[in-house]
Amino acid sequence: MTLDLPFIWAALIAFAVLAYVILDGFDLGVGILFPFMPHRKHRDEMMNSVAPVWDGNETWLVLGGGGLFAVFPLAYAVIMPALYAPLIVMLLGLIFRGVAFEFRWKTERGRFLWDWAFAGGSTLAAFAQGIALGALVQGIPVADRAYAGGWWDWLTPFSLLTGVALVVGYALLGATWLVYKAEGEVQARAYRFAMLAAIGTVALIGAVSLWTPFLRDIYMQRWLAWPQILYTAPVPLLVAATTFVLLKSLREKRELSPFLASLALFVLCFVGLGIGFYPYIVPHSVTIWDAAGPDASLGFLLIGALALLPLILAYTAYSYWVFRGKVNAKGGHYH
């Protein structure tokens, strides 16, 4: 039996990207909500809830980006020039945010500056990721195996909408994470933030979903044409059911269910993207097989990935287990 190595690697990279989005998504969401907590001890509690795990969460971004570079060099060479601007902004946001984790605990006079660096970096990184996603959904023009668009093609009303949608979506993940990890005033405020963010996220998912089929005929054919609609209809139906569970669990003041329902919303949106993109890795110009390197290289790299992935999953699970339970403003962080 011959292994379809490009397909296997596409699945691994898709898994890494999804893992990054749902794991780093909630700690970026905590940063997005940071300015809305008026008291310092509440902000300390928020940061303590993600301090032990945020850097491990970003491991998946390295794996996704590194895998794309190593396994699909043509896709990497096309996508990077198309998205240089939003990706550089994203990295700057992540750097400011990461430095804030270390520095805000070391100063009293300048702490407010690092608070803003944490909040601004988180929001900027989330917004840039959303814009990059919108630019991918629009499609990237390719000619002679190279990017054929302009410097500003990523900046459109649609990509701005997806940028706002991801900021609000990450805020939902952050708020439901705080509902699960915090107590007292922080948890009470997190419930209110989560309800507002849930309504905003679902409204923005609807707006993006209604707009997307009019971007390209391929989306219209896959989502609305008969009989394909029979295969794609379960996704929006599951989104509606998950939204019901999310809102119901927030009204009933449950602690874990809102976070799990928020994660499920992101997974369903990711599945929807997969339906729109497959089999293209550069929508809708370059397929997975066109962009892949030689099978010998893919096979060699796959051996390394199969050894590395269990290690990443193991230490990720172990870190969440060690730092399980509620947090407060005084303990629970690593400083």
mmCIF file of C-alpha atoms in Angstrom:
data_model
loop_
_atom_site.group_PDB
_atom_site.id
_atom_site.type_symbol
_atom_site.label_atom_id
_atom_site.label_comp_id
_atom_site.label_asym_id
_atom_site.label_seq_id
_atom_site.Cartn_x
_atom_site.Cartn_y
_atom_site.Cartn_z
ATOM 1 C CA MET A 1 0.000 0.000 0.000
ATOM 2 C CA THR A 2 1.325 3.430 -0.976
ATOM 3 C CA LEU A 3 0.934 6.207 1.566
ATOM 4 C CA ASP A 4 -0.441 9.516 0.313
ATOM 5 C CA LEU A 5 2.260 11.529 2.084
ATOM 6 C CA PRO A 6 1.102 15.010 0.918
ATOM 7 C CA PHE A 7 -2.409 14.289 2.259
ATOM 8 C CA ILE A 8 -1.033 12.956 5.568
ATOM 9 C CA TRP A 9 1.135 16.050 5.992
ATOM 10 C CA ALA A 10 -1.753 18.355 5.081
ATOM 11 C CA ALA A 11 -3.821 16.670 7.808
ATOM 12 C CA LEU A 12 -0.968 17.043 10.350
ATOM 13 C CA ILE A 13 -0.495 20.738 9.553
ATOM 14 C CA ALA A 14 -4.255 21.325 9.705
ATOM 15 C CA PHE A 15 -4.279 19.663 13.146
ATOM 16 C CA ALA A 16 -1.379 21.858 14.311
ATOM 17 C CA VAL A 17 -3.141 25.022 13.113
ATOM 18 C CA LEU A 18 -6.398 24.008 14.806
ATOM 19 C CA ALA A 19 -4.540 23.175 18.036
ATOM 20 C CA TYR A 20 -2.874 26.593 17.939
ATOM 21 C CA VAL A 21 -6.151 28.434 17.299
ATOM 22 C CA ILE A 22 -8.097 26.845 20.146
ATOM 23 C CA LEU A 23 -5.218 26.811 22.662
ATOM 24 C CA ASP A 24 -3.555 30.164 22.016
ATOM 25 C CA GLY A 25 -6.998 31.561 21.176
ATOM 26 C CA PHE A 26 -8.185 31.541 24.766
ATOM 27 C CA ASP A 27 -5.017 33.079 26.192
ATOM 28 C CA LEU A 28 -5.109 35.782 23.495
ATOM 29 C CA GLY A 29 -8.740 36.266 24.510
ATOM 30 C CA VAL A 30 -7.695 36.851 28.121
ATOM 31 C CA GLY A 31 -5.407 39.619 26.862
ATOM 32 C CA ILE A 32 -8.185 41.122 24.729
ATOM 33 C CA LEU A 33 -10.415 41.336 27.834
ATOM 34 C CA PHE A 34 -7.614 42.723 30.026
ATOM 35 C CA PRO A 35 -8.618 46.437 29.767
ATOM 36 C CA PHE A 36 -12.178 45.641 30.832
ATOM 37 C CA MET A 37 -11.100 44.529 34.312
ATOM 38 C CA PRO A 38 -10.768 47.729 36.375
ATOM 39 C CA HIS A 39 -8.832 46.396 39.379
ATOM 40 C CA ARG A 40 -5.204 45.314 39.386
ATOM 41 C CA LYS A 41 -5.788 42.195 41.482
ATOM 42 C CA HIS A 42 -8.380 41.032 38.942
ATOM 43 C CA ARG A 43 -5.925 41.569 36.075
ATOM 44 C CA ASP A 44 -3.271 39.652 38.050
ATOM 45 C CA GLU A 45 -5.735 36.787 38.421
ATOM 46 C CA MET A 46 -6.474 36.820 34.700
ATOM 47 C CA MET A 47 -2.784 36.655 33.830
ATOM 48 C CA ASN A 48 -2.173 33.896 36.381
ATOM 49 C CA SER A 49 -4.811 31.778 34.651
ATOM 50 C CA VAL A 50 -2.748 31.586 31.434
ATOM 51 C CA ALA A 51 0.849 32.278 32.583
ATOM 52 C CA PRO A 52 1.845 28.585 32.990
ATOM 53 C CA VAL A 53 0.551 27.463 29.575
ATOM 54 C CA TRP A 54 0.636 30.363 27.081
ATOM 55 C CA ASP A 55 4.120 29.691 25.685
ATOM 56 C CA GLY A 56 3.415 25.970 25.310
ATOM 57 C CA ASN A 57 0.260 26.849 23.388
ATOM 58 C CA GLU A 58 2.331 28.737 20.807
ATOM 59 C CA THR A 59 4.372 25.605 20.066
ATOM 60 C CA TRP A 60 1.639 24.615 17.630
ATOM 61 C CA LEU A 61 2.143 27.812 15.622
ATOM 62 C CA VAL A 62 5.811 26.904 15.158
ATOM 63 C CA LEU A 63 4.876 23.363 14.129
ATOM 64 C CA GLY A 64 2.280 24.579 11.607
ATOM 65 C CA GLY A 65 4.527 27.234 10.071
ATOM 66 C CA GLY A 66 7.632 25.049 10.107
ATOM 67 C CA GLY A 67 5.732 22.133 8.598
ATOM 68 C CA LEU A 68 4.414 24.318 5.790
ATOM 69 C CA PHE A 69 7.953 25.531 5.016
ATOM 70 C CA ALA A 70 9.504 22.060 5.076
ATOM 71 C CA VAL A 71 6.797 19.991 3.384
ATOM 72 C CA PHE A 72 4.961 22.401 1.074
ATOM 73 C CA PRO A 73 7.710 24.813 -0.052
ATOM 74 C CA LEU A 74 5.715 26.065 -3.048
ATOM 75 C CA ALA A 75 2.748 26.967 -0.812
ATOM 76 C CA TYR A 76 5.086 28.686 1.657
ATOM 77 C CA ALA A 77 6.724 30.656 -1.169
ATOM 78 C CA VAL A 78 3.317 31.828 -2.434
ATOM 79 C CA ILE A 79 1.503 32.500 0.844
ATOM 80 C CA MET A 80 4.268 34.418 2.631
ATOM 81 C CA PRO A 81 4.624 37.243 0.049
ATOM 82 C CA ALA A 82 0.825 37.546 -0.045
ATOM 83 C CA LEU A 83 0.562 37.890 3.743
ATOM 84 C CA TYR A 84 3.846 39.505 4.801
ATOM 85 C CA ALA A 85 2.189 42.586 6.292
ATOM 86 C CA PRO A 86 -0.444 40.926 8.533
ATOM 87 C CA LEU A 87 1.973 38.154 9.578
ATOM 88 C CA ILE A 88 4.665 40.671 10.608
ATOM 89 C CA VAL A 89 2.050 42.615 12.588
ATOM 90 C CA MET A 90 0.962 39.338 14.216
ATOM 91 C CA LEU A 91 4.524 38.494 15.248
ATOM 92 C CA LEU A 92 5.078 41.988 16.678
ATOM 93 C CA GLY A 93 1.866 41.629 18.678
ATOM 94 C CA LEU A 94 2.940 38.226 20.018
ATOM 95 C CA ILE A 95 6.384 39.613 20.962
ATOM 96 C CA PHE A 96 4.929 42.565 22.903
ATOM 97 C CA ARG A 97 2.513 40.239 24.639
ATOM 98 C CA GLY A 98 5.184 37.685 25.517
ATOM 99 C CA VAL A 99 7.521 40.311 26.954
ATOM 100 C CA ALA A 100 4.655 41.725 29.037
ATOM 101 C CA PHE A 101 4.291 38.356 30.794
ATOM 102 C CA GLU A 102 7.788 38.750 32.205
ATOM 103 C CA PHE A 103 8.120 42.495 32.736
ATOM 104 C CA ARG A 104 4.806 43.575 34.321
ATOM 105 C CA TRP A 105 5.623 41.626 37.501
ATOM 106 C CA LYS A 106 8.995 43.392 37.858
ATOM 107 C CA THR A 107 7.873 47.004 37.980
ATOM 108 C CA GLU A 108 5.316 49.040 39.883
ATOM 109 C CA ARG A 109 5.695 52.422 38.219
ATOM 110 C CA GLY A 110 5.633 51.096 34.669
ATOM 111 C CA ARG A 111 3.178 48.255 35.167
ATOM 112 C CA PHE A 112 0.381 50.053 33.333
ATOM 113 C CA LEU A 113 2.574 50.190 30.206
ATOM 114 C CA TRP A 114 3.050 46.402 30.237
ATOM 115 C CA ASP A 115 -0.650 45.936 30.871
ATOM 116 C CA TRP A 116 -1.319 47.844 27.671
ATOM 117 C CA ALA A 117 1.407 45.884 25.872
ATOM 118 C CA PHE A 118 -0.301 42.643 26.932
ATOM 119 C CA ALA A 119 -3.764 43.821 25.882
ATOM 120 C CA GLY A 120 -2.618 45.606 22.712
ATOM 121 C CA GLY A 121 -0.330 42.774 21.623
ATOM 122 C CA SER A 122 -3.083 40.189 22.143
ATOM 123 C CA THR A 123 -5.668 42.219 20.220
ATOM 124 C CA LEU A 124 -3.253 43.088 17.412
ATOM 125 C CA ALA A 125 -2.127 39.472 16.997
ATOM 126 C CA ALA A 126 -5.735 38.227 16.898
ATOM 127 C CA PHE A 127 -6.812 40.923 14.420
ATOM 128 C CA ALA A 128 -3.834 40.209 12.121
ATOM 129 C CA GLN A 129 -4.567 36.470 12.193
ATOM 130 C CA GLY A 130 -8.170 37.179 11.219
ATOM 131 C CA ILE A 131 -7.087 39.410 8.345
ATOM 132 C CA ALA A 132 -4.670 36.725 7.090
ATOM 133 C CA LEU A 133 -7.487 34.178 7.265
ATOM 134 C CA GLY A 134 -9.805 36.470 5.295
ATOM 135 C CA ALA A 135 -7.118 36.990 2.655
ATOM 136 C CA LEU A 136 -6.747 33.217 2.286
ATOM 137 C CA VAL A 137 -10.508 32.737 1.959
ATOM 138 C CA GLN A 138 -10.623 35.380 -0.777
ATOM 139 C CA GLY A 139 -8.018 33.364 -2.693
ATOM 140 C CA ILE A 140 -4.420 34.111 -3.626
ATOM 141 C CA PRO A 141 -3.564 34.717 -7.307
ATOM 142 C CA VAL A 142 -0.687 32.595 -8.644
ATOM 143 C CA ALA A 143 1.165 32.809 -11.960
ATOM 144 C CA ASP A 144 4.205 30.725 -12.958
ATOM 145 C CA ARG A 145 4.329 29.149 -9.474
ATOM 146 C CA ALA A 146 4.691 32.543 -7.747
ATOM 147 C CA TYR A 147 2.458 35.059 -6.006
ATOM 148 C CA ALA A 148 0.892 37.286 -8.678
ATOM 149 C CA GLY A 149 -0.982 39.797 -6.529
ATOM 150 C CA GLY A 150 -0.117 43.186 -5.055
ATOM 151 C CA TRP A 151 1.185 44.355 -1.669
ATOM 152 C CA TRP A 152 -2.231 45.468 -0.405
ATOM 153 C CA ASP A 153 -4.427 42.610 -1.725
ATOM 154 C CA TRP A 154 -4.878 41.300 1.825
ATOM 155 C CA LEU A 155 -6.596 44.523 2.904
ATOM 156 C CA THR A 156 -10.287 44.317 1.904
ATOM 157 C CA PRO A 157 -13.636 44.838 3.651
ATOM 158 C CA PHE A 158 -14.008 41.062 3.891
ATOM 159 C CA SER A 159 -10.598 40.550 5.529
ATOM 160 C CA LEU A 160 -11.327 43.374 7.988
ATOM 161 C CA LEU A 161 -14.584 41.601 8.875
ATOM 162 C CA THR A 162 -12.777 38.311 9.499
ATOM 163 C CA GLY A 163 -10.215 40.229 11.597
ATOM 164 C CA VAL A 164 -12.951 41.638 13.829
ATOM 165 C CA ALA A 165 -14.665 38.228 13.947
ATOM 166 C CA LEU A 166 -11.518 36.518 15.229
ATOM 167 C CA VAL A 167 -10.945 39.186 17.901
ATOM 168 C CA VAL A 168 -14.510 38.719 19.184
ATOM 169 C CA GLY A 169 -14.218 34.917 18.893
ATOM 170 C CA TYR A 170 -10.991 34.861 20.885
ATOM 171 C CA ALA A 171 -12.638 37.133 23.470
ATOM 172 C CA LEU A 172 -15.340 34.470 23.798
ATOM 173 C CA LEU A 173 -12.718 31.756 24.348
ATOM 174 C CA GLY A 174 -10.932 33.957 26.898
ATOM 175 C CA ALA A 175 -14.123 34.813 28.777
ATOM 176 C CA THR A 176 -15.293 31.185 28.996
ATOM 177 C CA TRP A 177 -11.777 30.148 30.085
ATOM 178 C CA LEU A 178 -11.982 32.698 32.926
ATOM 179 C CA VAL A 179 -15.431 31.380 33.850
ATOM 180 C CA TYR A 180 -13.788 27.969 34.257
ATOM 181 C CA LYS A 181 -10.563 29.057 35.998
ATOM 182 C CA ALA A 182 -11.570 32.076 38.109
ATOM 183 C CA GLU A 183 -13.857 32.745 41.048
ATOM 184 C CA GLY A 184 -15.627 35.699 42.632
ATOM 185 C CA GLU A 185 -15.696 39.054 40.848
ATOM 186 C CA VAL A 186 -13.515 37.930 37.931
ATOM 187 C CA GLN A 187 -15.789 34.977 37.218
ATOM 188 C CA ALA A 188 -18.921 37.132 37.526
ATOM 189 C CA ARG A 189 -17.559 39.642 35.021
ATOM 190 C CA ALA A 190 -16.386 36.798 32.761
ATOM 191 C CA TYR A 191 -19.962 35.471 32.566
ATOM 192 C CA ARG A 192 -21.152 38.889 31.315
ATOM 193 C CA PHE A 193 -18.267 39.187 28.833
ATOM 194 C CA ALA A 194 -18.916 35.652 27.585
ATOM 195 C CA MET A 195 -22.604 36.304 26.922
ATOM 196 C CA LEU A 196 -21.839 39.457 24.919
ATOM 197 C CA ALA A 197 -18.960 37.803 23.049
ATOM 198 C CA ALA A 198 -21.079 34.717 22.282
ATOM 199 C CA ILE A 199 -23.794 36.827 20.662
ATOM 200 C CA GLY A 200 -21.166 38.824 18.749
ATOM 201 C CA THR A 201 -19.271 35.708 17.634
ATOM 202 C CA VAL A 202 -22.361 33.955 16.307
ATOM 203 C CA ALA A 203 -23.518 37.126 14.504
ATOM 204 C CA LEU A 204 -20.081 37.518 12.891
ATOM 205 C CA ILE A 205 -19.910 33.814 11.933
ATOM 206 C CA GLY A 206 -23.253 34.346 10.211
ATOM 207 C CA ALA A 207 -22.034 37.492 8.416
ATOM 208 C CA VAL A 208 -18.826 35.815 7.185
ATOM 209 C CA SER A 209 -20.744 32.678 6.137
ATOM 210 C CA LEU A 210 -23.289 34.690 4.140
ATOM 211 C CA TRP A 211 -20.564 36.734 2.437
ATOM 212 C CA THR A 212 -18.187 33.871 1.571
ATOM 213 C CA PRO A 213 -20.273 32.131 -1.174
ATOM 214 C CA PHE A 214 -20.315 35.401 -3.130
ATOM 215 C CA LEU A 215 -16.502 35.656 -3.144
ATOM 216 C CA ARG A 216 -15.969 32.713 -5.520
ATOM 217 C CA ASP A 217 -18.152 30.326 -7.486
ATOM 218 C CA ILE A 218 -16.429 27.323 -5.875
ATOM 219 C CA TYR A 219 -17.824 28.323 -2.460
ATOM 220 C CA MET A 220 -21.306 28.754 -3.935
ATOM 221 C CA GLN A 221 -21.093 25.300 -5.534
ATOM 222 C CA ARG A 222 -19.861 23.575 -2.382
ATOM 223 C CA TRP A 223 -22.220 25.166 0.126
ATOM 224 C CA LEU A 224 -25.443 25.952 -1.704
ATOM 225 C CA ALA A 225 -25.661 23.822 -4.887
ATOM 226 C CA TRP A 226 -27.733 20.648 -4.986
ATOM 227 C CA PRO A 227 -26.930 17.880 -3.928
ATOM 228 C CA GLN A 228 -23.712 19.151 -2.194
ATOM 229 C CA ILE A 229 -25.834 21.046 0.310
ATOM 230 C CA LEU A 230 -26.910 17.694 1.761
ATOM 231 C CA TYR A 231 -23.288 17.074 2.811
ATOM 232 C CA THR A 232 -22.512 20.595 4.052
ATOM 233 C CA ALA A 233 -25.790 21.370 5.854
ATOM 234 C CA PRO A 234 -24.757 19.480 9.047
ATOM 235 C CA VAL A 235 -22.061 22.097 9.722
ATOM 236 C CA PRO A 236 -24.385 25.131 10.123
ATOM 237 C CA LEU A 237 -26.934 22.932 11.930
ATOM 238 C CA LEU A 238 -24.258 21.855 14.426
ATOM 239 C CA VAL A 239 -23.189 25.494 14.824
ATOM 240 C CA ALA A 240 -26.787 26.366 15.737
ATOM 241 C CA ALA A 241 -26.993 23.471 18.226
ATOM 242 C CA THR A 242 -23.641 24.409 19.793
ATOM 243 C CA THR A 243 -24.752 28.023 20.112
ATOM 244 C CA PHE A 244 -27.852 26.881 21.981
ATOM 245 C CA VAL A 245 -25.731 24.812 24.376
ATOM 246 C CA LEU A 246 -23.316 27.723 24.872
ATOM 247 C CA LEU A 247 -26.011 30.289 25.700
ATOM 248 C CA LYS A 248 -27.941 27.844 27.898
ATOM 249 C CA SER A 249 -24.840 26.894 29.893
ATOM 250 C CA LEU A 250 -23.974 30.578 30.398
ATOM 251 C CA ARG A 251 -27.488 31.361 31.653
ATOM 252 C CA GLU A 252 -27.315 28.391 34.041
ATOM 253 C CA LYS A 253 -23.904 29.571 35.321
ATOM 254 C CA ARG A 254 -22.118 26.353 34.503
ATOM 255 C CA GLU A 255 -18.320 26.547 34.614
ATOM 256 C CA LEU A 256 -16.844 24.074 32.109
ATOM 257 C CA SER A 257 -19.625 23.669 29.513
ATOM 258 C CA PRO A 258 -19.351 27.247 28.085
ATOM 259 C CA PHE A 259 -15.636 26.762 27.384
ATOM 260 C CA LEU A 260 -16.170 23.376 25.706
ATOM 261 C CA ALA A 261 -19.031 24.776 23.608
ATOM 262 C CA SER A 262 -16.846 27.720 22.539
ATOM 263 C CA LEU A 263 -14.095 25.308 21.481
ATOM 264 C CA ALA A 264 -16.676 23.303 19.521
ATOM 265 C CA LEU A 265 -17.742 26.471 17.657
ATOM 266 C CA PHE A 266 -14.140 27.034 16.547
ATOM 267 C CA VAL A 267 -13.730 23.392 15.489
ATOM 268 C CA LEU A 268 -16.911 23.600 13.382
ATOM 269 C CA CYS A 269 -15.731 26.820 11.729
ATOM 270 C CA PHE A 270 -12.407 25.113 10.982
ATOM 271 C CA VAL A 271 -14.261 22.189 9.383
ATOM 272 C CA GLY A 272 -16.187 24.709 7.279
ATOM 273 C CA LEU A 273 -12.913 26.222 6.088
ATOM 274 C CA GLY A 274 -11.651 22.755 5.184
ATOM 275 C CA ILE A 275 -14.754 22.127 3.066
ATOM 276 C CA GLY A 276 -14.137 25.382 1.221
ATOM 277 C CA PHE A 277 -10.382 24.890 0.741
ATOM 278 C CA TYR A 278 -9.875 21.173 0.009
ATOM 279 C CA PRO A 279 -7.892 20.004 -1.968
ATOM 280 C CA TYR A 280 -6.147 23.365 -2.313
ATOM 281 C CA ILE A 281 -3.437 24.492 0.084
ATOM 282 C CA VAL A 282 -3.246 27.889 -1.653
ATOM 283 C CA PRO A 283 -6.928 28.681 -2.241
ATOM 284 C CA HIS A 284 -7.803 28.123 -5.062
ATOM 285 C CA SER A 285 -4.621 27.995 -7.083
ATOM 286 C CA VAL A 286 -2.290 25.262 -5.797
ATOM 287 C CA THR A 287 -3.359 21.807 -4.603
ATOM 288 C CA ILE A 288 -1.787 19.820 -1.787
ATOM 289 C CA TRP A 289 -0.048 17.507 -4.256
ATOM 290 C CA ASP A 290 1.213 20.340 -6.502
ATOM 291 C CA ALA A 291 2.814 22.116 -3.545
ATOM 292 C CA ALA A 292 4.397 19.095 -1.844
ATOM 293 C CA GLY A 293 8.103 18.322 -1.849
ATOM 294 C CA PRO A 294 9.548 14.943 -2.984
ATOM 295 C CA ASP A 295 8.081 11.839 -1.329
ATOM 296 C CA ALA A 296 11.512 10.893 0.036
ATOM 297 C CA SER A 297 11.691 14.180 1.972
ATOM 298 C CA LEU A 298 8.108 13.895 3.165
ATOM 299 C CA GLY A 299 8.712 10.360 4.412
ATOM 300 C CA PHE A 300 11.884 11.349 6.283
ATOM 301 C CA LEU A 301 10.163 14.323 7.910
ATOM 302 C CA LEU A 302 7.151 12.202 8.805
ATOM 303 C CA ILE A 303 9.338 9.902 10.929
ATOM 304 C CA GLY A 304 10.495 12.929 12.922
ATOM 305 C CA ALA A 305 6.962 14.282 13.235
ATOM 306 C CA LEU A 306 5.609 10.970 14.513
ATOM 307 C CA ALA A 307 8.274 11.018 17.238
ATOM 308 C CA LEU A 308 7.766 14.709 18.076
ATOM 309 C CA LEU A 309 3.963 14.932 18.142
ATOM 310 C CA PRO A 310 3.424 12.524 21.076
ATOM 311 C CA LEU A 311 6.024 14.480 23.066
ATOM 312 C CA ILE A 312 4.249 17.785 22.410
ATOM 313 C CA LEU A 313 0.869 16.283 23.267
ATOM 314 C CA ALA A 314 2.307 14.704 26.432
ATOM 315 C CA TYR A 315 3.920 17.843 27.848
ATOM 316 C CA THR A 316 0.902 19.934 26.883
ATOM 317 C CA ALA A 317 -1.432 17.562 28.733
ATOM 318 C CA TYR A 318 0.986 17.368 31.687
ATOM 319 C CA SER A 319 1.223 21.167 32.028
ATOM 320 C CA TYR A 320 -2.574 21.507 32.064
ATOM 321 C CA TRP A 321 -2.785 18.743 34.670
ATOM 322 C CA VAL A 322 -0.146 20.292 36.934
ATOM 323 C CA PHE A 323 -1.764 23.746 36.804
ATOM 324 C CA ARG A 324 -5.357 22.505 37.022
ATOM 325 C CA GLY A 325 -7.895 24.090 39.336
ATOM 326 C CA LYS A 326 -8.884 27.634 40.201
ATOM 327 C CA VAL A 327 -6.435 30.540 40.276
ATOM 328 C CA ASN A 328 -6.258 33.733 42.322
ATOM 329 C CA ALA A 329 -4.287 36.979 42.284
ATOM 330 C CA LYS A 330 -1.602 35.798 44.724
ATOM 331 C CA GLY A 331 -0.723 32.283 43.664
ATOM 332 C CA GLY A 332 -0.793 30.007 40.690
ATOM 333 C CA HIS A 333 1.667 31.857 38.445
ATOM 334 C CA TYR A 334 5.275 30.919 37.797
ATOM 335 C CA HIS A 335 6.970 34.070 39.135
#
